[in-house]
């Protein structure tokens, strides 16, 4: 994680998690346009859920938001496009969070919960895709 990504994570934490009841699952960002060379706009894809103590809710919400970044600061922008509407993803199982965030670009932050859930999903999917072992019908007759 580079310096700007750390600053972005700090901004997200301070804005959306002041009471420490939010758990960020995965975060990705990519530059989408430049208004001027000093303040490019970045799309940020965030998957998050609620937590109580060490327990993390098994469902996540996700949204895209926008920030401007330069070497010294990060701030939200284009709020009318993202702040008042519903999340892009609402109430989806956390094993899908990493895949959804990765559709934008590879995430720079992935929580251990999101990684474990994605790995469990991959193992389950791999096991389902293998053909079932042949069964002997003779004991049934």
PDB file of C-alpha atoms in Angstrom:
ATOM      1  CA  UNK A   1       0.000   0.000   0.000  1.00  0.00           C
ATOM      2  CA  UNK A   2       1.480   3.311  -1.045  1.00  0.00           C
ATOM      3  CA  UNK A   3       1.310   6.625   0.836  1.00  0.00           C
ATOM      4  CA  UNK A   4      -1.792   7.934  -0.971  1.00  0.00           C
ATOM      5  CA  UNK A   5      -3.638   4.666  -0.431  1.00  0.00           C
ATOM      6  CA  UNK A   6      -2.832   4.829   3.295  1.00  0.00           C
ATOM      7  CA  UNK A   7      -4.162   8.398   3.361  1.00  0.00           C
ATOM      8  CA  UNK A   8      -7.295   7.259   1.543  1.00  0.00           C
ATOM      9  CA  UNK A   9      -7.838   4.423   4.032  1.00  0.00           C
ATOM     10  CA  UNK A  10      -7.426   6.925   6.889  1.00  0.00           C
ATOM     11  CA  UNK A  11      -9.995   9.248   5.276  1.00  0.00           C
ATOM     12  CA  UNK A  12     -12.477   6.391   4.850  1.00  0.00           C
ATOM     13  CA  UNK A  13     -11.952   5.195   8.418  1.00  0.00           C
ATOM     14  CA  UNK A  14     -12.396   8.654   9.934  1.00  0.00           C
ATOM     15  CA  UNK A  15     -15.452   9.444   7.787  1.00  0.00           C
ATOM     16  CA  UNK A  16     -17.373   6.164   7.832  1.00  0.00           C
ATOM     17  CA  UNK A  17     -16.114   4.441  10.967  1.00  0.00           C
ATOM     18  CA  UNK A  18     -15.894   6.950  13.828  1.00  0.00           C
ATOM     19  CA  UNK A  19     -17.517   4.493  16.279  1.00  0.00           C
ATOM     20  CA  UNK A  20     -15.488   1.454  15.160  1.00  0.00           C
ATOM     21  CA  UNK A  21     -18.592  -0.497  14.128  1.00  0.00           C
ATOM     22  CA  UNK A  22     -17.772  -0.715  10.412  1.00  0.00           C
ATOM     23  CA  UNK A  23     -15.501  -3.365   8.938  1.00  0.00           C
ATOM     24  CA  UNK A  24     -13.914  -2.553   5.586  1.00  0.00           C
ATOM     25  CA  UNK A  25     -13.681  -5.747   3.526  1.00  0.00           C
ATOM     26  CA  UNK A  26     -11.953  -4.524   0.372  1.00  0.00           C
ATOM     27  CA  UNK A  27     -11.050  -1.200  -1.231  1.00  0.00           C
ATOM     28  CA  UNK A  28      -9.828  -0.393  -4.734  1.00  0.00           C
ATOM     29  CA  UNK A  29      -9.145   2.915  -6.455  1.00  0.00           C
ATOM     30  CA  UNK A  30      -8.335   4.052  -9.940  1.00  0.00           C
ATOM     31  CA  UNK A  31      -7.889   7.428 -11.623  1.00  0.00           C
ATOM     32  CA  UNK A  32     -10.820   8.109 -13.935  1.00  0.00           C
ATOM     33  CA  UNK A  33     -10.416  11.679 -15.138  1.00  0.00           C
ATOM     34  CA  UNK A  34      -8.319  14.742 -14.750  1.00  0.00           C
ATOM     35  CA  UNK A  35      -9.840  18.171 -14.255  1.00  0.00           C
ATOM     36  CA  UNK A  36      -6.360  19.534 -14.028  1.00  0.00           C
ATOM     37  CA  UNK A  37      -2.994  17.873 -13.627  1.00  0.00           C
ATOM     38  CA  UNK A  38      -2.817  18.760  -9.936  1.00  0.00           C
ATOM     39  CA  UNK A  39      -6.179  17.267  -8.827  1.00  0.00           C
ATOM     40  CA  UNK A  40      -7.097  14.066 -10.673  1.00  0.00           C
ATOM     41  CA  UNK A  41     -10.418  12.384  -9.790  1.00  0.00           C
ATOM     42  CA  UNK A  42     -10.251   8.800  -8.555  1.00  0.00           C
ATOM     43  CA  UNK A  43     -13.062   6.293  -8.345  1.00  0.00           C
ATOM     44  CA  UNK A  44     -12.949   4.357  -5.088  1.00  0.00           C
ATOM     45  CA  UNK A  45     -14.848   1.077  -4.721  1.00  0.00           C
ATOM     46  CA  UNK A  46     -15.563   0.109  -1.126  1.00  0.00           C
ATOM     47  CA  UNK A  47     -17.091  -3.086   0.286  1.00  0.00           C
ATOM     48  CA  UNK A  48     -17.949  -2.870   3.967  1.00  0.00           C
ATOM     49  CA  UNK A  49     -20.058  -4.474   6.633  1.00  0.00           C
ATOM     50  CA  UNK A  50     -20.971  -3.960  10.259  1.00  0.00           C
ATOM     51  CA  UNK A  51     -19.257  -5.576  13.198  1.00  0.00           C
ATOM     52  CA  UNK A  52     -19.975  -6.165  16.852  1.00  0.00           C
ATOM     53  CA  UNK A  53     -16.764  -6.778  18.743  1.00  0.00           C
ATOM     54  CA  UNK A  54     -14.909  -9.439  16.771  1.00  0.00           C
ATOM     55  CA  UNK A  55     -18.058 -10.663  14.988  1.00  0.00           C
ATOM     56  CA  UNK A  56     -18.408  -9.517  11.385  1.00  0.00           C
ATOM     57  CA  UNK A  57     -21.799  -9.473   9.676  1.00  0.00           C
ATOM     58  CA  UNK A  58     -21.879 -12.112   6.881  1.00  0.00           C
ATOM     59  CA  UNK A  59     -23.387  -9.635   4.384  1.00  0.00           C
ATOM     60  CA  UNK A  60     -21.811  -6.562   2.845  1.00  0.00           C
ATOM     61  CA  UNK A  61     -22.798  -3.343   1.162  1.00  0.00           C
ATOM     62  CA  UNK A  62     -20.685  -1.760  -1.517  1.00  0.00           C
ATOM     63  CA  UNK A  63     -20.501   1.552  -3.246  1.00  0.00           C
ATOM     64  CA  UNK A  64     -18.369   3.662  -5.529  1.00  0.00           C
ATOM     65  CA  UNK A  65     -17.326   7.090  -4.404  1.00  0.00           C
ATOM     66  CA  UNK A  66     -15.017   9.718  -5.789  1.00  0.00           C
ATOM     67  CA  UNK A  67     -12.066  11.632  -4.402  1.00  0.00           C
ATOM     68  CA  UNK A  68      -9.507  14.084  -5.656  1.00  0.00           C
ATOM     69  CA  UNK A  69      -5.904  13.343  -4.804  1.00  0.00           C
ATOM     70  CA  UNK A  70      -2.637  15.125  -4.908  1.00  0.00           C
ATOM     71  CA  UNK A  71       0.598  14.586  -3.032  1.00  0.00           C
ATOM     72  CA  UNK A  72      -0.621  16.421   0.058  1.00  0.00           C
ATOM     73  CA  UNK A  73      -4.346  15.841   0.343  1.00  0.00           C
ATOM     74  CA  UNK A  74      -7.317  13.666  -0.458  1.00  0.00           C
ATOM     75  CA  UNK A  75     -10.883  14.910  -0.359  1.00  0.00           C
ATOM     76  CA  UNK A  76     -14.292  13.715  -1.485  1.00  0.00           C
ATOM     77  CA  UNK A  77     -15.715  15.054  -4.719  1.00  0.00           C
ATOM     78  CA  UNK A  78     -18.776  14.547  -6.934  1.00  0.00           C
ATOM     79  CA  UNK A  79     -20.836  13.804  -3.814  1.00  0.00           C
ATOM     80  CA  UNK A  80     -24.092  14.352  -5.689  1.00  0.00           C
ATOM     81  CA  UNK A  81     -23.257  11.250  -7.732  1.00  0.00           C
ATOM     82  CA  UNK A  82     -22.810   8.891  -4.775  1.00  0.00           C
ATOM     83  CA  UNK A  83     -23.617  10.280  -1.328  1.00  0.00           C
ATOM     84  CA  UNK A  84     -27.418  10.315  -1.316  1.00  0.00           C
ATOM     85  CA  UNK A  85     -28.316   7.208  -3.270  1.00  0.00           C
ATOM     86  CA  UNK A  86     -28.464   3.589  -2.207  1.00  0.00           C
ATOM     87  CA  UNK A  87     -25.313   1.470  -2.278  1.00  0.00           C
ATOM     88  CA  UNK A  88     -24.431  -0.229  -5.562  1.00  0.00           C
ATOM     89  CA  UNK A  89     -24.478  -3.597  -3.766  1.00  0.00           C
ATOM     90  CA  UNK A  90     -26.695  -4.180  -0.763  1.00  0.00           C
ATOM     91  CA  UNK A  91     -26.867  -7.230   1.483  1.00  0.00           C
ATOM     92  CA  UNK A  92     -24.697  -9.563  -0.571  1.00  0.00           C
ATOM     93  CA  UNK A  93     -22.664 -12.391   1.053  1.00  0.00           C
ATOM     94  CA  UNK A  94     -19.151 -11.282   2.017  1.00  0.00           C
ATOM     95  CA  UNK A  95     -17.560 -14.053  -0.048  1.00  0.00           C
ATOM     96  CA  UNK A  96     -18.548 -11.982  -3.107  1.00  0.00           C
ATOM     97  CA  UNK A  97     -17.082  -8.691  -1.854  1.00  0.00           C
ATOM     98  CA  UNK A  98     -13.534  -9.235  -3.098  1.00  0.00           C
ATOM     99  CA  UNK A  99     -14.720 -10.205  -6.572  1.00  0.00           C
ATOM    100  CA  UNK A 100     -16.993  -7.187  -6.837  1.00  0.00           C
ATOM    101  CA  UNK A 101     -14.289  -4.736  -5.730  1.00  0.00           C
ATOM    102  CA  UNK A 102     -11.798  -6.403  -8.099  1.00  0.00           C
ATOM    103  CA  UNK A 103     -14.055  -5.636 -11.074  1.00  0.00           C
ATOM    104  CA  UNK A 104     -12.818  -2.036 -10.833  1.00  0.00           C
ATOM    105  CA  UNK A 105      -9.124  -2.818 -10.358  1.00  0.00           C
ATOM    106  CA  UNK A 106      -7.117  -5.041  -8.019  1.00  0.00           C
ATOM    107  CA  UNK A 107      -7.797  -3.878  -4.467  1.00  0.00           C
ATOM    108  CA  UNK A 108      -5.085  -2.207  -2.445  1.00  0.00           C
ATOM    109  CA  UNK A 109      -6.761  -3.270   0.798  1.00  0.00           C
ATOM    110  CA  UNK A 110      -8.334  -6.650   1.618  1.00  0.00           C
ATOM    111  CA  UNK A 111      -9.328  -7.606   5.143  1.00  0.00           C
ATOM    112  CA  UNK A 112      -8.574 -11.089   6.466  1.00  0.00           C
ATOM    113  CA  UNK A 113     -12.356 -11.757   6.668  1.00  0.00           C
ATOM    114  CA  UNK A 114     -12.849 -10.943   2.985  1.00  0.00           C
ATOM    115  CA  UNK A 115      -9.840 -13.031   1.948  1.00  0.00           C
ATOM    116  CA  UNK A 116     -10.959 -16.052   3.997  1.00  0.00           C
ATOM    117  CA  UNK A 117     -14.520 -15.819   2.674  1.00  0.00           C
ATOM    118  CA  UNK A 118     -13.304 -15.577  -0.940  1.00  0.00           C
ATOM    119  CA  UNK A 119     -11.000 -18.557  -0.432  1.00  0.00           C
ATOM    120  CA  UNK A 120     -13.844 -20.629   1.063  1.00  0.00           C
ATOM    121  CA  UNK A 121     -16.024 -19.736  -1.924  1.00  0.00           C
ATOM    122  CA  UNK A 122     -13.255 -20.724  -4.341  1.00  0.00           C
ATOM    123  CA  UNK A 123     -12.763 -24.084  -2.604  1.00  0.00           C
ATOM    124  CA  UNK A 124     -16.497 -24.760  -2.561  1.00  0.00           C
ATOM    125  CA  UNK A 125     -16.793 -23.816  -6.245  1.00  0.00           C
ATOM    126  CA  UNK A 126     -13.833 -26.024  -7.170  1.00  0.00           C
ATOM    127  CA  UNK A 127     -15.338 -28.961  -5.301  1.00  0.00           C
ATOM    128  CA  UNK A 128     -18.675 -28.502  -7.058  1.00  0.00           C
ATOM    129  CA  UNK A 129     -17.106 -28.330 -10.502  1.00  0.00           C
ATOM    130  CA  UNK A 130     -15.482 -31.738 -10.172  1.00  0.00           C
ATOM    131  CA  UNK A 131     -17.594 -34.622 -11.454  1.00  0.00           C
ATOM    132  CA  UNK A 132     -19.307 -36.664  -8.794  1.00  0.00           C
ATOM    133  CA  UNK A 133     -17.691 -40.036  -8.155  1.00  0.00           C
ATOM    134  CA  UNK A 134     -19.483 -42.932  -9.833  1.00  0.00           C
ATOM    135  CA  UNK A 135     -21.914 -44.712  -7.597  1.00  0.00           C
ATOM    136  CA  UNK A 136     -22.661 -48.387  -7.579  1.00  0.00           C
ATOM    137  CA  UNK A 137     -26.415 -48.826  -8.087  1.00  0.00           C
ATOM    138  CA  UNK A 138     -26.330 -52.525  -7.084  1.00  0.00           C
ATOM    139  CA  UNK A 139     -26.908 -51.977  -3.341  1.00  0.00           C
ATOM    140  CA  UNK A 140     -30.131 -50.112  -4.203  1.00  0.00           C
ATOM    141  CA  UNK A 141     -31.708 -53.213  -5.782  1.00  0.00           C
TER     142      UNK A 141
END
